[in-house]
Short mmCIF file of C-alpha atoms and ligand atoms in Angstrom, two decimals:
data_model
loop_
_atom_site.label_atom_id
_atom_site.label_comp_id
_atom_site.label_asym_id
_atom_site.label_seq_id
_atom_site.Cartn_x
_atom_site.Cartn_y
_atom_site.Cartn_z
CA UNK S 235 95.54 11.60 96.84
CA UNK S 236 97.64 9.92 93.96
CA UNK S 237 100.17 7.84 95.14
CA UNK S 238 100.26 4.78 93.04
CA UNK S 239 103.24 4.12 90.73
CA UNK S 240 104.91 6.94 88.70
CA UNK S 241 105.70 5.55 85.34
CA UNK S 242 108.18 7.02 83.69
CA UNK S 243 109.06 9.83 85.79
CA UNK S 244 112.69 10.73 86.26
CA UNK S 245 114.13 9.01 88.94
CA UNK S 246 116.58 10.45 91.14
CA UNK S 247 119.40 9.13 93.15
CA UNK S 248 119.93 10.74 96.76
CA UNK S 249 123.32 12.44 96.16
CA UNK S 250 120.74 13.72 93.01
CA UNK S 251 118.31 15.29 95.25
CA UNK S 252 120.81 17.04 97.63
CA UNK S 253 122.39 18.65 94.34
CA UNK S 254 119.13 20.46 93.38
CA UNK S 255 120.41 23.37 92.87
CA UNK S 256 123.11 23.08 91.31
CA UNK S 257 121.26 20.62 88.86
CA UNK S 258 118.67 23.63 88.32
CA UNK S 259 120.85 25.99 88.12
CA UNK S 260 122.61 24.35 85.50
CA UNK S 261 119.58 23.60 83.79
CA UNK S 262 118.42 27.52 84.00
CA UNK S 263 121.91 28.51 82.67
CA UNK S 264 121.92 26.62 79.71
CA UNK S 265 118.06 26.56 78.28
CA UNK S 266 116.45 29.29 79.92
CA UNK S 267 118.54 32.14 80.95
CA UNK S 268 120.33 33.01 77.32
CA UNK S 269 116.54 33.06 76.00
CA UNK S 270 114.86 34.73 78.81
CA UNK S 271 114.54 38.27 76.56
CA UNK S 272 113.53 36.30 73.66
CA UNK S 273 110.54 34.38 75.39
CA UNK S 274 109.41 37.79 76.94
CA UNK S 275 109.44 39.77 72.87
CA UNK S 276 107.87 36.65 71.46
CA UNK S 277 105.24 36.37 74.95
CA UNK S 278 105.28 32.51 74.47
CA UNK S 279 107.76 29.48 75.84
CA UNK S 280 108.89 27.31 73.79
CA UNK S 281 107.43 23.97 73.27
CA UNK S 282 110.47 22.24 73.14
CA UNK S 283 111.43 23.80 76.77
CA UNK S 284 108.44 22.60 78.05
CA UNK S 285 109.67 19.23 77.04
CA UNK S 286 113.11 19.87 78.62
CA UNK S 287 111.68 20.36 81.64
CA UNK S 288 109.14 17.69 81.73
CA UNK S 289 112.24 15.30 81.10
CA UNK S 290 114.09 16.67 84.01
CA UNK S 291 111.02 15.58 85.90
CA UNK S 292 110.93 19.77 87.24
CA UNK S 293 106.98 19.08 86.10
CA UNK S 294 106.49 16.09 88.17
CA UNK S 295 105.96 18.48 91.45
CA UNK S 296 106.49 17.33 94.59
CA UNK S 297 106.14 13.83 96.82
CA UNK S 298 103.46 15.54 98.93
CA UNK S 299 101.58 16.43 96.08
CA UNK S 300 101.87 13.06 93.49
CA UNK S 301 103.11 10.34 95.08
CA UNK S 302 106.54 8.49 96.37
CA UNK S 303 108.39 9.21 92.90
CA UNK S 304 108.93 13.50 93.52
CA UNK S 305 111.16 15.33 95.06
CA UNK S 306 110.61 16.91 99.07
CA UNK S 307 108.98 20.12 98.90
CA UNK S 308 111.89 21.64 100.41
CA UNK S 309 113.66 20.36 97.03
CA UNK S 310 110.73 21.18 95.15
CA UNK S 311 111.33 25.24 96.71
CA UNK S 312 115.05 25.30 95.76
CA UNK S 313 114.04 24.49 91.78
CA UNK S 314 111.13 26.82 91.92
CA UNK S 315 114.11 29.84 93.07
CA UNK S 316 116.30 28.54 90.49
CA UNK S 317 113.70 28.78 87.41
CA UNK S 318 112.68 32.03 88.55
CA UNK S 319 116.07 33.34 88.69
CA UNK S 320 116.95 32.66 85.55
CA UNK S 321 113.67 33.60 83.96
CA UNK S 322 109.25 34.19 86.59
CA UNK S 323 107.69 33.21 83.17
CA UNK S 324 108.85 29.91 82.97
CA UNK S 325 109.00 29.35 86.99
CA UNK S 326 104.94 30.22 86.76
CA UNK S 327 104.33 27.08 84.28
CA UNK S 328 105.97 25.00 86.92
CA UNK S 329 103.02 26.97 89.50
CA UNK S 330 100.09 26.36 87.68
CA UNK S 331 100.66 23.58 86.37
CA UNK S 332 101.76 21.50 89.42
CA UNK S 333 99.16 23.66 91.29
CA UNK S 334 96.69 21.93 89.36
CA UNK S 335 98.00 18.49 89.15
CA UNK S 336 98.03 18.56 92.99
CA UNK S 337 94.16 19.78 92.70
CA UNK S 338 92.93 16.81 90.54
CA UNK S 339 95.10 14.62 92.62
CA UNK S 340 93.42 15.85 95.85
CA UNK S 341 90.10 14.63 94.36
CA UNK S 342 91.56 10.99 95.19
CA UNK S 343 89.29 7.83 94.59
CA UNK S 344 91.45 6.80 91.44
CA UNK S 345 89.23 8.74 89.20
CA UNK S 346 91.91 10.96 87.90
CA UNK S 347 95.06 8.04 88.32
CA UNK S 348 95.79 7.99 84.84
CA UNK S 349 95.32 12.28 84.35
CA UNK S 350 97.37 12.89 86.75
CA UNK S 351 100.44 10.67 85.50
CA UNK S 352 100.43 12.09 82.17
CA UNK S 353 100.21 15.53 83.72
CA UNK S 354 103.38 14.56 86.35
CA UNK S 355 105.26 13.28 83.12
CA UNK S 356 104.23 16.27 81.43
CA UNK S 357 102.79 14.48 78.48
CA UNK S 358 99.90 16.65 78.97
CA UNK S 359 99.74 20.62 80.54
CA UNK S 360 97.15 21.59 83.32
CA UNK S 361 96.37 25.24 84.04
CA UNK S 362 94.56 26.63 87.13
CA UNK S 363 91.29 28.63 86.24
CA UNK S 364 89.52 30.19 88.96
CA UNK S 365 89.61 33.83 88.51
CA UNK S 366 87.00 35.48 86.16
CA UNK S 367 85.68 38.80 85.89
CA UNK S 368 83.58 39.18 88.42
CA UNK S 369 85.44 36.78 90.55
CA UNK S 370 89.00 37.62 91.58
CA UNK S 371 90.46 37.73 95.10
CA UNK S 372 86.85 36.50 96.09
CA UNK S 373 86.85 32.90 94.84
CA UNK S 374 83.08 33.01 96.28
CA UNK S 375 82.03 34.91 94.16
CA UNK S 376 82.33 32.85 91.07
CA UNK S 377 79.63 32.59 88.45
CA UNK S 378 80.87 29.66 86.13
CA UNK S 379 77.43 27.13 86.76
CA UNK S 380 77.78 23.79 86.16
CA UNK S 381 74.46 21.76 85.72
CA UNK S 382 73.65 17.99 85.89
CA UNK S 383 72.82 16.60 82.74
CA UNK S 384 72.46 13.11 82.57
CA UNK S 385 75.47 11.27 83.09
CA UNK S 386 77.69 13.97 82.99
CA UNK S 387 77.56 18.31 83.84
CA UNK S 388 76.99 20.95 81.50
CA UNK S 389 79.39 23.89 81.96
CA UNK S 390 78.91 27.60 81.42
CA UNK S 391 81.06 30.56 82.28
CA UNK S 392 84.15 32.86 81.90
CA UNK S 393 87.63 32.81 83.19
CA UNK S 394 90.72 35.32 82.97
CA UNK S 395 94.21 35.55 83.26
CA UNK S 396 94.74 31.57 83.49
CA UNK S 397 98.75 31.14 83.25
CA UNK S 398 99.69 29.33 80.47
CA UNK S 399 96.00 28.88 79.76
CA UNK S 400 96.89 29.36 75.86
CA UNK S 401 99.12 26.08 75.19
CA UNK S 402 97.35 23.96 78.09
CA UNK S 403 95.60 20.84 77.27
CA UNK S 404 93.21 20.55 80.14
CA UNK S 405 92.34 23.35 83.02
CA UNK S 406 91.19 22.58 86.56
CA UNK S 407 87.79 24.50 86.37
CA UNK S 408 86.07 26.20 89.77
CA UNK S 409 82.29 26.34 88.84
CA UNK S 410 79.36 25.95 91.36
CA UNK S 411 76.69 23.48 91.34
CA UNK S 412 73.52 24.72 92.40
CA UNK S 413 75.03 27.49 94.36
CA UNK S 414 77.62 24.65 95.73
CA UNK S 415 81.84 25.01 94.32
CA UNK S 416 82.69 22.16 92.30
CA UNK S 417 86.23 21.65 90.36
CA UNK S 418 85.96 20.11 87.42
CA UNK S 419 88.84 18.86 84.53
CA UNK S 420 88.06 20.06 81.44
CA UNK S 421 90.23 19.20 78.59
CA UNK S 422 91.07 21.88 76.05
CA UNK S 423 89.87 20.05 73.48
CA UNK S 424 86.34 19.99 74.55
CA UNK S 425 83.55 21.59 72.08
CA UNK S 426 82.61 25.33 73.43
CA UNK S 427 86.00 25.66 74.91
CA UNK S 428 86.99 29.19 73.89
CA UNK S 429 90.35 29.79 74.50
CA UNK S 430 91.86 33.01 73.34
CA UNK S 431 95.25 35.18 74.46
CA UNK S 432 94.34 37.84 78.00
CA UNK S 433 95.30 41.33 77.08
CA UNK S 434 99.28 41.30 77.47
CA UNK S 435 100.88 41.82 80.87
CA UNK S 436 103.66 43.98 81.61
CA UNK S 437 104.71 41.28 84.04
CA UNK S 438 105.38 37.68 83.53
CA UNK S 439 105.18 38.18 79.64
CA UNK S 440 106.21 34.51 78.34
CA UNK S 441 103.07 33.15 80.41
CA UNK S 442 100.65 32.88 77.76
CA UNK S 443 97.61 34.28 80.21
CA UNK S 444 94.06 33.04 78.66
CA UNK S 445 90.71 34.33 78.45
CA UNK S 446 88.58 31.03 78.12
CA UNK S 447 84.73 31.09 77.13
CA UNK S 448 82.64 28.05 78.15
CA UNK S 449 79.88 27.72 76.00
CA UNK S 450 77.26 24.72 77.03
CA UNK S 451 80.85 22.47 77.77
CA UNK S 452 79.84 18.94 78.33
CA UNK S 453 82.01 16.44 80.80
CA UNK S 454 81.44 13.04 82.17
CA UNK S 455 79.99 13.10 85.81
CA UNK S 456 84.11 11.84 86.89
CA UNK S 457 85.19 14.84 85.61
CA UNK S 458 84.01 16.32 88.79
CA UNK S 459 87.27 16.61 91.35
CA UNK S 460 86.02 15.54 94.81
CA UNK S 461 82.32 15.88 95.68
CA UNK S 462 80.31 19.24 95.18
CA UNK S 463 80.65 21.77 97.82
CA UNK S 464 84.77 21.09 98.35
CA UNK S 465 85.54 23.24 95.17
CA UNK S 466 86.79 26.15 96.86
CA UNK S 467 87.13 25.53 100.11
CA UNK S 468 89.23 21.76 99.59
CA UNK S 469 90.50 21.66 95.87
CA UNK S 470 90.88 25.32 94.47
CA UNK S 471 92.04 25.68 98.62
CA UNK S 472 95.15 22.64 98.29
CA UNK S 473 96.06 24.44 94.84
CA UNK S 474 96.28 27.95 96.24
CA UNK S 475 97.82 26.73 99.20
CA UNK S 476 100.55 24.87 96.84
CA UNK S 477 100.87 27.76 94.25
CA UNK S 478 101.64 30.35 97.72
CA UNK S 479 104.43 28.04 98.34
CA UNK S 480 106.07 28.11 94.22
CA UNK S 481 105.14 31.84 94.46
CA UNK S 482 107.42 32.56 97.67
CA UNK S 483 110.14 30.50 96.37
CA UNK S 484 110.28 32.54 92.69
CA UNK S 485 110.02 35.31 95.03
CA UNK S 486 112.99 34.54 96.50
CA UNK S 487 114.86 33.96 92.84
CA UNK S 488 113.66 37.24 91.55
CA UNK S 489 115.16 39.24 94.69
CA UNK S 490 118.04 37.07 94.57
CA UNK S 491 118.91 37.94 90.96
CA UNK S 492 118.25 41.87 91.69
CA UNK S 493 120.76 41.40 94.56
CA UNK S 494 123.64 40.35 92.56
CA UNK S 495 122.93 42.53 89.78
CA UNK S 496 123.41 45.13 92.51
CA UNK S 497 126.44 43.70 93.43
CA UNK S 498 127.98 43.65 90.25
CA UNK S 499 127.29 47.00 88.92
CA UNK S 500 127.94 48.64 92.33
CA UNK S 501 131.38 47.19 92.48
CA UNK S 502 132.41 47.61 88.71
CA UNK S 503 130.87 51.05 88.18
CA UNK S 504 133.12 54.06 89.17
CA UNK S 505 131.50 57.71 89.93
CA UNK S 506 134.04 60.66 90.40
CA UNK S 507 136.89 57.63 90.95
CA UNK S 508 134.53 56.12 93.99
CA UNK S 509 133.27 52.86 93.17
CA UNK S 510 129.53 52.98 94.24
CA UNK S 511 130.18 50.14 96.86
CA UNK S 512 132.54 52.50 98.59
CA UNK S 513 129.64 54.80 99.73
CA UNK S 514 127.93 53.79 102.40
CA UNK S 515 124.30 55.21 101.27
CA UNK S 516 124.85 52.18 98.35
CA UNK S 517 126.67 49.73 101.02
CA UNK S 518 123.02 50.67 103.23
CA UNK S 519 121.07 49.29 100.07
CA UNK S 520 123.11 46.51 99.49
CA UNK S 521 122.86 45.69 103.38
CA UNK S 522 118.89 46.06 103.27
CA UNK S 523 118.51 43.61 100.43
CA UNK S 524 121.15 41.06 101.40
CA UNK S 525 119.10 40.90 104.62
CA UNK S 526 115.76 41.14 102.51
CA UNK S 527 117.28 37.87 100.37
CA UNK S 528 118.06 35.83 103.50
CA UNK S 529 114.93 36.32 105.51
CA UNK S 530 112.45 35.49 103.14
CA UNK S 531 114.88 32.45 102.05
CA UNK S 532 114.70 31.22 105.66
CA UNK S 533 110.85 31.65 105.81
CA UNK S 534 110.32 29.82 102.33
CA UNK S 535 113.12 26.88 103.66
CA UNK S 536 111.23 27.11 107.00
CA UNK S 537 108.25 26.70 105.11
CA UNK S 538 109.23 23.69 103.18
CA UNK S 539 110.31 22.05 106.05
CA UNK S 540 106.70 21.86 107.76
CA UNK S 541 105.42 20.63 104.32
CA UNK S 542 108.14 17.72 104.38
CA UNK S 543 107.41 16.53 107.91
CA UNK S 544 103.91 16.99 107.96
CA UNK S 545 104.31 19.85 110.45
CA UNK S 546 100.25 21.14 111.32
CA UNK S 547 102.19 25.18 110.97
CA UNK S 548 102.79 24.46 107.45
CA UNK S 549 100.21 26.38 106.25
CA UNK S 550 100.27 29.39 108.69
CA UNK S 551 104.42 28.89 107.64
CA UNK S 552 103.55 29.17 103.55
CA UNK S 553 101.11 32.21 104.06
CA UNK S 554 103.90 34.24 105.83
CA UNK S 555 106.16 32.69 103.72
CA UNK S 556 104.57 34.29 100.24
CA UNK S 557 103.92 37.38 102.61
CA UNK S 558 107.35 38.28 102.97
CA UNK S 559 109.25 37.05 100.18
CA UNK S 560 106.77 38.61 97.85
CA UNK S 561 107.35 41.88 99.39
CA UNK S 562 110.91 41.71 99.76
CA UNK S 563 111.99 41.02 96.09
CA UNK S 564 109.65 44.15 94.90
CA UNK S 565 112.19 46.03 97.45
CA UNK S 566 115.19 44.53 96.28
CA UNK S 567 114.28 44.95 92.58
CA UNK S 568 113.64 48.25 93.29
CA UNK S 569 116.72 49.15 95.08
CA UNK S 570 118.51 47.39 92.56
CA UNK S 571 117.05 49.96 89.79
CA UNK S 572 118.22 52.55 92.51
CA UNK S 573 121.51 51.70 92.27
CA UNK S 574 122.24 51.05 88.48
CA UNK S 575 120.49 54.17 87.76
CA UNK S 576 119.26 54.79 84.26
CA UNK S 577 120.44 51.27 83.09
CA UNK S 578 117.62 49.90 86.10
CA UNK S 579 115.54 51.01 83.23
CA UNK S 580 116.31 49.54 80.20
CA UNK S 581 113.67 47.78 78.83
CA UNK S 582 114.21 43.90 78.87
CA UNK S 583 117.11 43.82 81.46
CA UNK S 584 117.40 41.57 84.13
CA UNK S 585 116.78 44.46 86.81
CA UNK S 586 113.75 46.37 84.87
CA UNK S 587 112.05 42.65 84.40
CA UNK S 588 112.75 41.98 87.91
CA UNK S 589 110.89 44.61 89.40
CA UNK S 590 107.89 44.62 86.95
CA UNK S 591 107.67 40.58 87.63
CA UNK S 592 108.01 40.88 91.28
CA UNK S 593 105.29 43.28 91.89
CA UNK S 594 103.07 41.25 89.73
CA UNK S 595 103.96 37.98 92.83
CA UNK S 596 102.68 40.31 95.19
CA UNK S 597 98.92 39.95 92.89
CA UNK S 598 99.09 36.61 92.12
CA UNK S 599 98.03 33.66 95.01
CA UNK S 600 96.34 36.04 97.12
CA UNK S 601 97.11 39.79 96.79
CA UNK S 602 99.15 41.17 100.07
CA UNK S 603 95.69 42.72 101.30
CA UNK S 604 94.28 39.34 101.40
CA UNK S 605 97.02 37.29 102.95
CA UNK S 606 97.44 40.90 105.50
CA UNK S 607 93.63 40.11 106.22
CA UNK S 608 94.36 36.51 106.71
CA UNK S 609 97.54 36.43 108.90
CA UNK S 610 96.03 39.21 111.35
CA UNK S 611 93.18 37.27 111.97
CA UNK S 612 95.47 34.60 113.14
CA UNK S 613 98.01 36.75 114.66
CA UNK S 614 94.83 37.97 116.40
CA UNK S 615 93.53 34.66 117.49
CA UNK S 616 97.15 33.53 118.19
CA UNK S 617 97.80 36.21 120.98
CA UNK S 618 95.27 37.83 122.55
CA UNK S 619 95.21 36.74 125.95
C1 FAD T 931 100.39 37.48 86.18
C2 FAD T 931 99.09 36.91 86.65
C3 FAD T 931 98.83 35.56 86.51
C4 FAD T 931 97.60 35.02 86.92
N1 FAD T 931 97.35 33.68 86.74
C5 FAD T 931 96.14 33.18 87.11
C6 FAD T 931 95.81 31.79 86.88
O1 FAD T 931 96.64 31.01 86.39
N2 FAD T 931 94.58 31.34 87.23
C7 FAD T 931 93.65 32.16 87.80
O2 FAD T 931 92.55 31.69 88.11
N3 FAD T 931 93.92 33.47 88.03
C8 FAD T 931 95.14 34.00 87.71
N4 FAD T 931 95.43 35.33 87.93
C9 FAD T 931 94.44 36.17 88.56
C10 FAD T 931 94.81 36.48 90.01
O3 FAD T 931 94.61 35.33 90.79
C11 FAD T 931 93.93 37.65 90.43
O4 FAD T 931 94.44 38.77 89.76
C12 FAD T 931 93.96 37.86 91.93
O5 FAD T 931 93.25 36.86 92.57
C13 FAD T 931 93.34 39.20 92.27
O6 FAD T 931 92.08 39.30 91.67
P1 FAD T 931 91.69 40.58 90.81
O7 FAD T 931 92.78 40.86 89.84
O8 FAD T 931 90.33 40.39 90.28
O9 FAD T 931 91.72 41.77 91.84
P2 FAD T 931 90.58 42.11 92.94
O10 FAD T 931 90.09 40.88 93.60
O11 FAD T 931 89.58 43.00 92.31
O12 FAD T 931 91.44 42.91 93.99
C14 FAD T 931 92.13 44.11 93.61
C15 FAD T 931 92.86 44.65 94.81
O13 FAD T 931 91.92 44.97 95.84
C16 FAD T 931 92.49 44.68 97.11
N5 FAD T 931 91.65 43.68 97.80
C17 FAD T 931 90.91 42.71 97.24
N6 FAD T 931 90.29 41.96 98.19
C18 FAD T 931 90.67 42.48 99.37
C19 FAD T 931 90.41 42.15 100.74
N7 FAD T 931 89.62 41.10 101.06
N8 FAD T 931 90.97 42.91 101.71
C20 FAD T 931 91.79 43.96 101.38
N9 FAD T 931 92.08 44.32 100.12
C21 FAD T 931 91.54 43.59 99.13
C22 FAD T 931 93.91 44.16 96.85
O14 FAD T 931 94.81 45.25 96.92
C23 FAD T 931 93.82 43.64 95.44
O15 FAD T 931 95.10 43.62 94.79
C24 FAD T 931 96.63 35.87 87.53
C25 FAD T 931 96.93 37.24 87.69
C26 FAD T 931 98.13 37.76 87.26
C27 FAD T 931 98.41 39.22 87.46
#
């Protein structure tokens, strides 16, 4: 794992850290949120954003995952909530692209030192590409061959639907190796990298998905992350696992913008001279998603807090974690479109991209099917006698 020194990166002093949310909040309020609609028409963020956030150090990820210089991952949660509020598109560049930095780090040895500082400044852009056409929830199933070539591997394949894929300048690659997973890093700007825009989403539409062709891609043998055989099951595993724990936390800002769009409009708007928060049918919606807000908050801080103190639960805590809070902001965007009617509707608000991006959380990092499979087996395990 990288830990050496972090050049560069923002520093932060400790009063800093315990103002994280307001400090990302602020940040969302001024660069994201007033351009949220106008990243979704044009399906792209902004370069200079990018930057913004890179200098805020909101790229740099956290401790666990690059070294002394980050933020705790409870820390690391609280920003994730705060970017998503104000806008899932930009949130996901913070997911994939510190879901990957944490992959090449896990590879350890010092191979990938310099990589990953660039990529925790965020000089540089990683994206995550795993899933491919025949490959999806099963990451076994990948085709993507990589084949020993001298000193280096020769890469063929296809992969879809890799977030921010079109602006990034190097992917974390999941390939096998004589029938073994390998990750590789393979910079955009290798010859026979295709890269080329997914068809558009109705979800998540500022996250510049990519379809990427590898056509007989050459690397150096250290672009291999790890040894063979850990690909799936060790780096594309640590990513998922880390990308579970960004996609609870957005989650949680989704839902928690659909609640207080509820909240507004059911206290301004009037209906036969009854405000809509004086029925209780409405004050029963409000109640289910308040309650909907809070639990999945507590199992994403509860979450966060295993990952900071090296707590054995934390992954069993992260898998629930993106369980719930997944699920829960799909109902509260949902009931929020209940209760401001035909305006839950209009195309581009807050509440219509709200529930369209919070169904597409319940896809992404393990569909709810999977993680159901997953967490019965160990609820299973866990309590039978
Ligand atoms: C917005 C968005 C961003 C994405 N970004 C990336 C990215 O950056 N990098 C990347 O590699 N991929 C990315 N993906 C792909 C994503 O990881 C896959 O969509 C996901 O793994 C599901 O794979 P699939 O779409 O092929 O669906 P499938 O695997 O075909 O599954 C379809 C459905 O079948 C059911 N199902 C599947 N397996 C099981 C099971 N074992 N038990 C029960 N039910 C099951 C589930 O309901 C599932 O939703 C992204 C997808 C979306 C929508």
């Amino acid at each position: 794992m990288y830990g050496g020194e972090a050049a560069r990166i923002p520093q932060r002093e400790p009063t800093f850290r315990r103002m994280i949310r307001e400090e990302a909040r602020a940040f969302a309020d001024r660069y994201i949120a007033p351009r949220t609609v106008e990243f979704e028409e044009s399906r792209r963020v902004p370069r200079e954003l990018i930057r913004a956030l890179a200098d805020s150090g909101y790229l740099a990820g956290p401790r666990k995952a690059v070294g002394a210089a980050g933020i705790s991952m409870s820390e690391f949660g609280v920003l994730n909530e705060e970017l998503a509020r104000a806008s899932a598109s930009v949130q996901s560049l913070v997911t994939v692209h510190t879901m990957a930095t944490f992959g090449i780090a896990q590879g350890g040895e010092g191979i990938h030192d310099e990589l990953v500082r660039c990529l925790v400044r965020g000089d540089k852009i990683a994206a995550f590409a795993l899933t491919e056409p025949g490959a999806g929830s099963d990451a076994s199933a990948v085709a993507t061959v990589a084949v020993k070539s001298g000193d280096g591997y020769v890469l063929n394949g296809e992969k879809c639907w890799v977030t921010y894929g079109q602006l990034a300048d190097v992917y974390l690659v999941i390939a096998k190796v004589a029938g073994a997973s390998a990750a590789f890093v393979v910079p955009r700007a290798c010859d026979g990298v295709i890269v080329g825009p997914s068809p558009p989403l109705s979800a998540l539409r500022a996250s510049m998905q990519a379809h990427i062709r590898l056509v007989d891609v050459v690397v150096p043998a250290k672009s291999l992350v790890g040894r063979v055989g850990l690909g799936v099951s060790h780096i594309a595993g640590s990513a998922l696992m880390h990308g579970r724990y960004c996609v609870a936390w957005a989650s949680v800002g989704i839902a928690q913008l659909a609640l207080e769009a509820s909240a507004n409009h059911a206290t301004a708007r009037l209906q036969a001279a009854t405000r809509l928060s004086d029925h209780q049918l409405v004050r029963r919606l409000l109640t289910e998603a308040y309650a909907d807000v809070e639990t999945a908050r507590l199992m994403c801080e509860r979450a966060g807090r295993a990952h900071d103190t090296a707590d054995p639960r934390a992954a069993d805590d992260t898998l629930l974690a993106k369980y719930v809070a997944s699920r829960a902001a799909v109902r509260v965007a949902e009931a929020a479109r209940q209760i401001l009617g035909a305006r839950g509707f209009i195309e581009g608000s807050d509440v219509e991209r709200c529930c369209r991006d919070a169904r597409a959380l319940e896809v992404v990092e393990g569909p709810t099917e999977v993680l159901q499979d997953l967490i019965g087996a160990r609820v299973a395990g866990k309590y039978a006698h």
